[in-house]
Amino acid sequence: MKKSELRKEIKNRKRQFTSQQLSELSFVVVMRLLAHQRLKDAHTVMLYYSLPDEVYTHTLVDALLASGKRVLLPRVTGEGTMELRCYTGPQSLEQGAYNIMEPVGEVFSDYAQIDLAVIPGVAFDRQLNRMGRGKGYYDRLLPQLGCAYKIGICFDFQLVESIECEEHDIRMDEVIAGKN
Ligand SMILES: Nc1nc2c(c(=O)[nH]1)N(C=O)[C@@H](CNc1ccc(C(=O)N[C@@H](CCC(=O)O)C(=O)O)cc1)CN2
Ligand SMILES: Nc1ncnc2c1ncn2[C@@H]1O[C@H](COP(=O)(O)OP(=O)(O)OP(=O)(O)O)[C@@H](O)[C@H]1O
């Protein structure tokens, strides 16, 4: 399936769920992530602040911050480019591009310090390939991350057999959904 067709297909699958259902499905994914040794061991974690159609992370980022971890979130800086900033609490967020809430705190550029990167995706396949929203934001950032362990998170209906991958696509180290 072409990437554009797959994006439509996933959109259709998402439409079958209410936001309440997506929130319940998110809970299972987040609990699995919280139980993961890589997360327990991590000091510096790159996350994302979820949009309504993504695995819900707002409570997760607060819990990780409260547990003493350094939490980094992306902030869009231009066409296909983003930087990372430290998340210091909900008061430090401002609405940015695509209506995403983004941190206004300190810019974080020491990517070698990132232990774990938790990455959203429109779909993931069995070979740990990821398909994003098609603008290349993560494609450009991920090669800079060095040795961070990369976990893609998604709902079960976002797991697909195969995604046509391109040379620049960076594979995940692991994908966590509801029951894979
Ligand atoms: N929560 C979250 N934050 C993120 C991302 C993400 O996927 N999720 N990004 C990961 O890249 C970057 C922002 N990139 C984005 C790219 C497209 C759309 C989006 O809503 N696209 C619409 C199409 C709209 C259009 O074409 O203009 C869509 O997918 O329906 C959102 C974020 C950085 N921050
Ligand atoms: N490292 C890169 N440098 C420059 N352009 C890139 C790079 N990676 C991807 N692109 C370009 O970005 C666009 C989107 O790529 P792709 O469809 O792989 O995005 P995606 O992985 O679905 O989205 P995202 O990374 O935003 O979640 C393509 O036009 C691609 O050529």
PDB file of C-alpha atoms and ligand atoms in Angstrom:
ATOM      1  CA  MET A   1       0.000   0.000   0.000  1.00  0.00           C
ATOM      2  CA  LYS A   2       1.205   3.498  -0.856  1.00  0.00           C
ATOM      3  CA  LYS A   3       1.965   5.785   2.092  1.00  0.00           C
ATOM      4  CA  SER A   4      -0.853   8.161   1.157  1.00  0.00           C
ATOM      5  CA  GLU A   5      -3.356   5.286   1.013  1.00  0.00           C
ATOM      6  CA  LEU A   6      -2.134   3.935   4.324  1.00  0.00           C
ATOM      7  CA  ARG A   7      -2.581   7.377   5.927  1.00  0.00           C
ATOM      8  CA  LYS A   8      -6.213   7.426   4.715  1.00  0.00           C
ATOM      9  CA  GLU A   9      -6.773   3.876   5.909  1.00  0.00           C
ATOM     10  CA  ILE A  10      -5.494   4.694   9.407  1.00  0.00           C
ATOM     11  CA  LYS A  11      -7.635   7.852   9.495  1.00  0.00           C
ATOM     12  CA  ASN A  12     -10.673   5.710   8.729  1.00  0.00           C
ATOM     13  CA  ARG A  13      -9.776   3.223  11.433  1.00  0.00           C
ATOM     14  CA  LYS A  14      -9.388   6.053  13.958  1.00  0.00           C
ATOM     15  CA  ARG A  15     -12.788   7.454  13.096  1.00  0.00           C
ATOM     16  CA  GLN A  16     -14.431   4.292  14.482  1.00  0.00           C
ATOM     17  CA  PHE A  17     -13.345   5.198  18.010  1.00  0.00           C
ATOM     18  CA  THR A  18     -14.723   7.889  20.292  1.00  0.00           C
ATOM     19  CA  SER A  19     -12.260  10.077  22.160  1.00  0.00           C
ATOM     20  CA  GLN A  20     -13.290   8.239  25.335  1.00  0.00           C
ATOM     21  CA  GLN A  21     -12.325   4.914  23.733  1.00  0.00           C
ATOM     22  CA  LEU A  22      -9.009   6.303  22.486  1.00  0.00           C
ATOM     23  CA  SER A  23      -8.294   7.529  25.989  1.00  0.00           C
ATOM     24  CA  GLU A  24      -8.947   4.060  27.436  1.00  0.00           C
ATOM     25  CA  LEU A  25      -6.756   2.460  24.772  1.00  0.00           C
ATOM     26  CA  SER A  26      -4.032   5.005  25.536  1.00  0.00           C
ATOM     27  CA  PHE A  27      -4.046   4.018  29.186  1.00  0.00           C
ATOM     28  CA  VAL A  28      -3.015   0.456  28.325  1.00  0.00           C
ATOM     29  CA  VAL A  29      -0.155   1.628  26.091  1.00  0.00           C
ATOM     30  CA  VAL A  30       1.104   4.112  28.680  1.00  0.00           C
ATOM     31  CA  MET A  31       1.007   1.488  31.455  1.00  0.00           C
ATOM     32  CA  ARG A  32       3.119  -0.824  29.283  1.00  0.00           C
ATOM     33  CA  LEU A  33       5.579   1.979  28.643  1.00  0.00           C
ATOM     34  CA  LEU A  34       5.775   2.839  32.352  1.00  0.00           C
ATOM     35  CA  ALA A  35       6.585  -0.798  33.133  1.00  0.00           C
ATOM     36  CA  HIS A  36       9.461  -0.797  30.628  1.00  0.00           C
ATOM     37  CA  GLN A  37      12.938  -1.127  32.088  1.00  0.00           C
ATOM     38  CA  ARG A  38      14.364   1.344  29.545  1.00  0.00           C
ATOM     39  CA  LEU A  39      12.021   4.006  30.868  1.00  0.00           C
ATOM     40  CA  LYS A  40      12.710   3.148  34.500  1.00  0.00           C
ATOM     41  CA  ASP A  41      16.450   3.443  33.868  1.00  0.00           C
ATOM     42  CA  ALA A  42      16.266   6.588  31.751  1.00  0.00           C
ATOM     43  CA  HIS A  43      17.221   9.967  33.112  1.00  0.00           C
ATOM     44  CA  THR A  44      16.554  12.075  30.026  1.00  0.00           C
ATOM     45  CA  VAL A  45      13.492  11.182  27.974  1.00  0.00           C
ATOM     46  CA  MET A  46      12.256  12.707  24.738  1.00  0.00           C
ATOM     47  CA  LEU A  47       8.482  12.520  24.493  1.00  0.00           C
ATOM     48  CA  TYR A  48       5.690  14.259  22.609  1.00  0.00           C
ATOM     49  CA  TYR A  49       2.666  16.195  23.847  1.00  0.00           C
ATOM     50  CA  SER A  50      -0.216  14.343  22.244  1.00  0.00           C
ATOM     51  CA  LEU A  51      -2.748  15.651  19.743  1.00  0.00           C
ATOM     52  CA  PRO A  52      -6.327  14.318  20.127  1.00  0.00           C
ATOM     53  CA  ASP A  53      -5.771  11.433  17.697  1.00  0.00           C
ATOM     54  CA  GLU A  54      -2.557  10.162  19.303  1.00  0.00           C
ATOM     55  CA  VAL A  55      -1.748   7.985  22.309  1.00  0.00           C
ATOM     56  CA  TYR A  56      -2.470  10.378  25.166  1.00  0.00           C
ATOM     57  CA  THR A  57       0.718  11.551  26.914  1.00  0.00           C
ATOM     58  CA  HIS A  58      -0.262  14.622  28.955  1.00  0.00           C
ATOM     59  CA  THR A  59      -0.490  12.771  32.261  1.00  0.00           C
ATOM     60  CA  LEU A  60       2.552  10.693  31.391  1.00  0.00           C
ATOM     61  CA  VAL A  61       4.852  13.688  30.925  1.00  0.00           C
ATOM     62  CA  ASP A  62       3.761  15.103  34.290  1.00  0.00           C
ATOM     63  CA  ALA A  63       4.292  11.767  36.021  1.00  0.00           C
ATOM     64  CA  LEU A  64       7.781  11.432  34.552  1.00  0.00           C
ATOM     65  CA  LEU A  65       8.670  14.984  35.508  1.00  0.00           C
ATOM     66  CA  ALA A  66       7.406  14.361  39.063  1.00  0.00           C
ATOM     67  CA  SER A  67       9.526  11.219  39.267  1.00  0.00           C
ATOM     68  CA  GLY A  68      12.623  13.337  38.653  1.00  0.00           C
ATOM     69  CA  LYS A  69      13.301  12.662  34.991  1.00  0.00           C
ATOM     70  CA  ARG A  70      14.304  15.286  32.485  1.00  0.00           C
ATOM     71  CA  VAL A  71      11.469  15.464  29.969  1.00  0.00           C
ATOM     72  CA  LEU A  72      12.061  16.926  26.499  1.00  0.00           C
ATOM     73  CA  LEU A  73       9.349  17.890  24.026  1.00  0.00           C
ATOM     74  CA  PRO A  74       9.608  19.029  20.406  1.00  0.00           C
ATOM     75  CA  ARG A  75       8.965  22.557  19.296  1.00  0.00           C
ATOM     76  CA  VAL A  76       8.445  23.223  15.607  1.00  0.00           C
ATOM     77  CA  THR A  77      10.905  25.821  14.312  1.00  0.00           C
ATOM     78  CA  GLY A  78      10.211  25.732  10.574  1.00  0.00           C
ATOM     79  CA  GLU A  79       9.158  23.599   7.602  1.00  0.00           C
ATOM     80  CA  GLY A  80      10.060  20.085   8.695  1.00  0.00           C
ATOM     81  CA  THR A  81      12.411  21.218  11.444  1.00  0.00           C
ATOM     82  CA  MET A  82      12.045  21.106  15.197  1.00  0.00           C
ATOM     83  CA  GLU A  83      14.116  21.629  18.319  1.00  0.00           C
ATOM     84  CA  LEU A  84      13.794  20.075  21.757  1.00  0.00           C
ATOM     85  CA  ARG A  85      12.962  22.012  24.898  1.00  0.00           C
ATOM     86  CA  CYS A  86      12.765  20.976  28.538  1.00  0.00           C
ATOM     87  CA  TYR A  87       9.263  20.437  29.861  1.00  0.00           C
ATOM     88  CA  THR A  88       8.879  21.937  33.330  1.00  0.00           C
ATOM     89  CA  GLY A  89       5.117  21.643  33.828  1.00  0.00           C
ATOM     90  CA  PRO A  90       1.843  22.537  32.087  1.00  0.00           C
ATOM     91  CA  GLN A  91       2.356  26.249  32.794  1.00  0.00           C
ATOM     92  CA  SER A  92       5.417  26.144  30.536  1.00  0.00           C
ATOM     93  CA  LEU A  93       3.433  25.172  27.435  1.00  0.00           C
ATOM     94  CA  GLU A  94       2.192  27.452  24.673  1.00  0.00           C
ATOM     95  CA  GLN A  95       0.147  26.613  21.627  1.00  0.00           C
ATOM     96  CA  GLY A  96       2.391  26.274  18.588  1.00  0.00           C
ATOM     97  CA  ALA A  97       2.252  24.952  15.035  1.00  0.00           C
ATOM     98  CA  TYR A  98      -0.548  22.449  14.255  1.00  0.00           C
ATOM     99  CA  ASN A  99      -2.157  23.498  17.587  1.00  0.00           C
ATOM    100  CA  ILE A 100       0.356  21.396  19.479  1.00  0.00           C
ATOM    101  CA  MET A 101       1.162  22.549  22.993  1.00  0.00           C
ATOM    102  CA  GLU A 102       4.910  23.187  23.037  1.00  0.00           C
ATOM    103  CA  PRO A 103       7.352  24.061  25.815  1.00  0.00           C
ATOM    104  CA  VAL A 104       8.735  27.579  26.022  1.00  0.00           C
ATOM    105  CA  GLY A 105      11.512  26.568  28.438  1.00  0.00           C
ATOM    106  CA  GLU A 106      15.200  26.115  27.826  1.00  0.00           C
ATOM    107  CA  VAL A 107      16.352  24.722  24.466  1.00  0.00           C
ATOM    108  CA  PHE A 108      18.032  21.351  24.858  1.00  0.00           C
ATOM    109  CA  SER A 109      20.669  20.526  22.281  1.00  0.00           C
ATOM    110  CA  ASP A 110      22.893  17.948  23.964  1.00  0.00           C
ATOM    111  CA  TYR A 111      21.210  15.074  22.115  1.00  0.00           C
ATOM    112  CA  ALA A 112      23.849  12.580  23.280  1.00  0.00           C
ATOM    113  CA  GLN A 113      22.311  12.791  26.752  1.00  0.00           C
ATOM    114  CA  ILE A 114      18.947  11.450  25.628  1.00  0.00           C
ATOM    115  CA  ASP A 115      18.507   7.925  26.984  1.00  0.00           C
ATOM    116  CA  LEU A 116      15.085   7.191  25.570  1.00  0.00           C
ATOM    117  CA  ALA A 117      12.986   8.654  22.759  1.00  0.00           C
ATOM    118  CA  VAL A 118       9.244   7.950  22.707  1.00  0.00           C
ATOM    119  CA  ILE A 119       7.940   8.638  19.231  1.00  0.00           C
ATOM    120  CA  PRO A 120       4.414   8.933  17.817  1.00  0.00           C
ATOM    121  CA  GLY A 121       3.531   7.546  14.427  1.00  0.00           C
ATOM    122  CA  VAL A 122       0.611   7.176  12.080  1.00  0.00           C
ATOM    123  CA  ALA A 123       1.612   3.528  11.576  1.00  0.00           C
ATOM    124  CA  PHE A 124       4.374   1.065  12.436  1.00  0.00           C
ATOM    125  CA  ASP A 125       5.152  -2.302  10.854  1.00  0.00           C
ATOM    126  CA  ARG A 126       6.677  -5.594  12.018  1.00  0.00           C
ATOM    127  CA  GLN A 127      10.152  -4.547  10.882  1.00  0.00           C
ATOM    128  CA  LEU A 128       9.890  -1.528  13.221  1.00  0.00           C
ATOM    129  CA  ASN A 129       9.547   0.915  10.344  1.00  0.00           C
ATOM    130  CA  ARG A 130       7.619   4.065  11.123  1.00  0.00           C
ATOM    131  CA  MET A 131       5.374   6.242   9.033  1.00  0.00           C
ATOM    132  CA  GLY A 132       4.805   9.749  10.400  1.00  0.00           C
ATOM    133  CA  ARG A 133       2.533  12.583   9.356  1.00  0.00           C
ATOM    134  CA  GLY A 134       4.526  13.024   6.174  1.00  0.00           C
ATOM    135  CA  LYS A 135       6.443  16.205   6.831  1.00  0.00           C
ATOM    136  CA  GLY A 136       9.760  14.641   7.793  1.00  0.00           C
ATOM    137  CA  TYR A 137      10.080  16.227  11.264  1.00  0.00           C
ATOM    138  CA  TYR A 138      11.221  13.052  13.008  1.00  0.00           C
ATOM    139  CA  ASP A 139      13.114  11.887   9.917  1.00  0.00           C
ATOM    140  CA  ARG A 140      15.385  14.890  10.327  1.00  0.00           C
ATOM    141  CA  LEU A 141      15.674  14.784  14.120  1.00  0.00           C
ATOM    142  CA  LEU A 142      16.196  11.078  14.764  1.00  0.00           C
ATOM    143  CA  PRO A 143      19.558  10.723  12.950  1.00  0.00           C
ATOM    144  CA  GLN A 144      20.953  13.284  15.415  1.00  0.00           C
ATOM    145  CA  LEU A 145      19.982  11.322  18.502  1.00  0.00           C
ATOM    146  CA  GLY A 146      22.965   9.006  18.640  1.00  0.00           C
ATOM    147  CA  CYS A 147      22.483   6.220  21.127  1.00  0.00           C
ATOM    148  CA  ALA A 148      18.984   6.976  22.436  1.00  0.00           C
ATOM    149  CA  TYR A 149      16.736   3.896  22.545  1.00  0.00           C
ATOM    150  CA  LYS A 150      13.753   4.579  20.289  1.00  0.00           C
ATOM    151  CA  ILE A 151      10.304   3.349  21.233  1.00  0.00           C
ATOM    152  CA  GLY A 152       7.385   4.004  18.884  1.00  0.00           C
ATOM    153  CA  ILE A 153       3.981   4.044  20.565  1.00  0.00           C
ATOM    154  CA  CYS A 154       0.603   3.644  18.913  1.00  0.00           C
ATOM    155  CA  PHE A 155      -2.818   2.028  19.121  1.00  0.00           C
ATOM    156  CA  ASP A 156      -3.199  -1.576  17.959  1.00  0.00           C
ATOM    157  CA  PHE A 157      -5.042  -0.473  14.818  1.00  0.00           C
ATOM    158  CA  GLN A 158      -1.915   1.438  13.766  1.00  0.00           C
ATOM    159  CA  LEU A 159       0.177  -1.725  13.488  1.00  0.00           C
ATOM    160  CA  VAL A 160       0.416  -2.830   9.869  1.00  0.00           C
ATOM    161  CA  GLU A 161       2.118  -5.624   7.952  1.00  0.00           C
ATOM    162  CA  SER A 162       4.573  -3.462   6.058  1.00  0.00           C
ATOM    163  CA  ILE A 163       5.384   0.172   5.326  1.00  0.00           C
ATOM    164  CA  GLU A 164       7.285   1.105   2.195  1.00  0.00           C
ATOM    165  CA  CYS A 165      10.419   2.646   3.650  1.00  0.00           C
ATOM    166  CA  GLU A 166      12.858   5.096   2.169  1.00  0.00           C
ATOM    167  CA  GLU A 167      16.564   5.503   2.745  1.00  0.00           C
ATOM    168  CA  HIS A 168      16.179   8.372   5.206  1.00  0.00           C
ATOM    169  CA  ASP A 169      13.665   6.543   7.406  1.00  0.00           C
ATOM    170  CA  ILE A 170      15.018   5.612  10.836  1.00  0.00           C
ATOM    171  CA  ARG A 171      13.757   2.380  12.383  1.00  0.00           C
ATOM    172  CA  MET A 172      12.500   2.109  15.933  1.00  0.00           C
ATOM    173  CA  ASP A 173      14.240  -0.175  18.423  1.00  0.00           C
ATOM    174  CA  GLU A 174      10.837  -1.293  19.645  1.00  0.00           C
ATOM    175  CA  VAL A 175       7.152  -0.546  19.140  1.00  0.00           C
ATOM    176  CA  ILE A 176       4.641  -0.611  21.988  1.00  0.00           C
ATOM    177  CA  ALA A 177       0.909  -0.760  21.288  1.00  0.00           C
ATOM    178  CA  GLY A 178      -1.931  -2.187  23.377  1.00  0.00           C
ATOM    179  CA  LYS A 179      -1.176  -5.868  23.061  1.00  0.00           C
ATOM    180  CA  ASN A 180       1.581  -6.550  20.503  1.00  0.00           C
TER     181      ASN A 180
HETATM  182  N1  LIG B   1       2.094  15.493  19.362  1.00  0.00           N
HETATM  183  C1  LIG B   1       2.895  15.626  18.337  1.00  0.00           C
HETATM  184  N2  LIG B   1       3.828  16.578  18.335  1.00  0.00           N
HETATM  185  C2  LIG B   1       4.647  16.718  17.255  1.00  0.00           C
HETATM  186  C3  LIG B   1       4.541  15.865  16.135  1.00  0.00           C
HETATM  187  C4  LIG B   1       3.544  14.833  16.166  1.00  0.00           C
HETATM  188  O1  LIG B   1       3.378  14.026  15.244  1.00  0.00           O
HETATM  189  N3  LIG B   1       2.753  14.767  17.285  1.00  0.00           N
HETATM  190  N4  LIG B   1       5.385  16.055  15.059  1.00  0.00           N
HETATM  191  C5  LIG B   1       5.726  15.058  14.140  1.00  0.00           C
HETATM  192  O2  LIG B   1       5.984  15.291  13.008  1.00  0.00           O
HETATM  193  C6  LIG B   1       5.986  17.388  14.875  1.00  0.00           C
HETATM  194  C7  LIG B   1       4.945  18.291  14.291  1.00  0.00           C
HETATM  195  N5  LIG B   1       4.517  17.820  13.021  1.00  0.00           N
HETATM  196  C8  LIG B   1       3.223  17.716  12.598  1.00  0.00           C
HETATM  197  C9  LIG B   1       2.997  17.528  11.257  1.00  0.00           C
HETATM  198  C10 LIG B   1       1.695  17.453  10.780  1.00  0.00           C
HETATM  199  C11 LIG B   1       0.617  17.527  11.668  1.00  0.00           C
HETATM  200  C12 LIG B   1      -0.786  17.426  11.204  1.00  0.00           C
HETATM  201  O3  LIG B   1      -1.725  17.608  11.951  1.00  0.00           O
HETATM  202  N6  LIG B   1      -1.003  17.093   9.970  1.00  0.00           N
HETATM  203  C13 LIG B   1      -2.345  16.930   9.458  1.00  0.00           C
HETATM  204  C14 LIG B   1      -2.386  17.429   8.057  1.00  0.00           C
HETATM  205  C15 LIG B   1      -2.376  18.918   8.070  1.00  0.00           C
HETATM  206  C16 LIG B   1      -1.568  19.539   6.957  1.00  0.00           C
HETATM  207  O4  LIG B   1      -1.209  18.852   5.994  1.00  0.00           O
HETATM  208  O5  LIG B   1      -1.264  20.720   7.081  1.00  0.00           O
HETATM  209  C17 LIG B   1      -2.765  15.487   9.592  1.00  0.00           C
HETATM  210  O6  LIG B   1      -1.912  14.632   9.887  1.00  0.00           O
HETATM  211  O7  LIG B   1      -3.974  15.225   9.470  1.00  0.00           O
HETATM  212  C18 LIG B   1       0.870  17.687  13.005  1.00  0.00           C
HETATM  213  C19 LIG B   1       2.172  17.780  13.476  1.00  0.00           C
HETATM  214  C20 LIG B   1       6.475  17.879  16.201  1.00  0.00           C
HETATM  215  N7  LIG B   1       5.519  17.744  17.246  1.00  0.00           N
HETATM  216  N1  LIG B   2      16.838  13.858   6.613  1.00  0.00           N
HETATM  217  C1  LIG B   2      16.076  14.520   5.744  1.00  0.00           C
HETATM  218  N2  LIG B   2      16.534  15.633   5.165  1.00  0.00           N
HETATM  219  C2  LIG B   2      15.771  16.308   4.300  1.00  0.00           C
HETATM  220  N3  LIG B   2      14.535  15.953   3.936  1.00  0.00           N
HETATM  221  C3  LIG B   2      14.027  14.864   4.473  1.00  0.00           C
HETATM  222  C4  LIG B   2      14.762  14.095   5.420  1.00  0.00           C
HETATM  223  N4  LIG B   2      13.996  13.073   5.809  1.00  0.00           N
HETATM  224  C5  LIG B   2      12.836  13.210   5.148  1.00  0.00           C
HETATM  225  N5  LIG B   2      12.843  14.263   4.345  1.00  0.00           N
HETATM  226  C6  LIG B   2      11.711  14.703   3.492  1.00  0.00           C
HETATM  227  O1  LIG B   2      10.572  14.947   4.298  1.00  0.00           O
HETATM  228  C7  LIG B   2       9.370  14.562   3.638  1.00  0.00           C
HETATM  229  C8  LIG B   2       8.515  13.646   4.479  1.00  0.00           C
HETATM  230  O2  LIG B   2       9.146  12.389   4.663  1.00  0.00           O
HETATM  231  P1  LIG B   2       8.330  11.133   5.156  1.00  0.00           P
HETATM  232  O3  LIG B   2       7.124  10.924   4.306  1.00  0.00           O
HETATM  233  O4  LIG B   2       9.291  10.016   5.357  1.00  0.00           O
HETATM  234  O5  LIG B   2       7.836  11.689   6.589  1.00  0.00           O
HETATM  235  P2  LIG B   2       7.278  10.912   7.824  1.00  0.00           P
HETATM  236  O6  LIG B   2       8.299  10.023   8.411  1.00  0.00           O
HETATM  237  O7  LIG B   2       5.998  10.290   7.418  1.00  0.00           O
HETATM  238  O8  LIG B   2       6.927  12.143   8.778  1.00  0.00           O
HETATM  239  P3  LIG B   2       7.496  12.710  10.172  1.00  0.00           P
HETATM  240  O9  LIG B   2       8.946  12.392  10.288  1.00  0.00           O
HETATM  241  O10 LIG B   2       7.200  14.180  10.085  1.00  0.00           O
HETATM  242  O11 LIG B   2       6.697  12.122  11.246  1.00  0.00           O
HETATM  243  C9  LIG B   2       9.802  13.906   2.346  1.00  0.00           C
HETATM  244  O12 LIG B   2       9.605  14.840   1.312  1.00  0.00           O
HETATM  245  C10 LIG B   2      11.279  13.610   2.546  1.00  0.00           C
HETATM  246  O13 LIG B   2      11.990  13.638   1.336  1.00  0.00           O
END
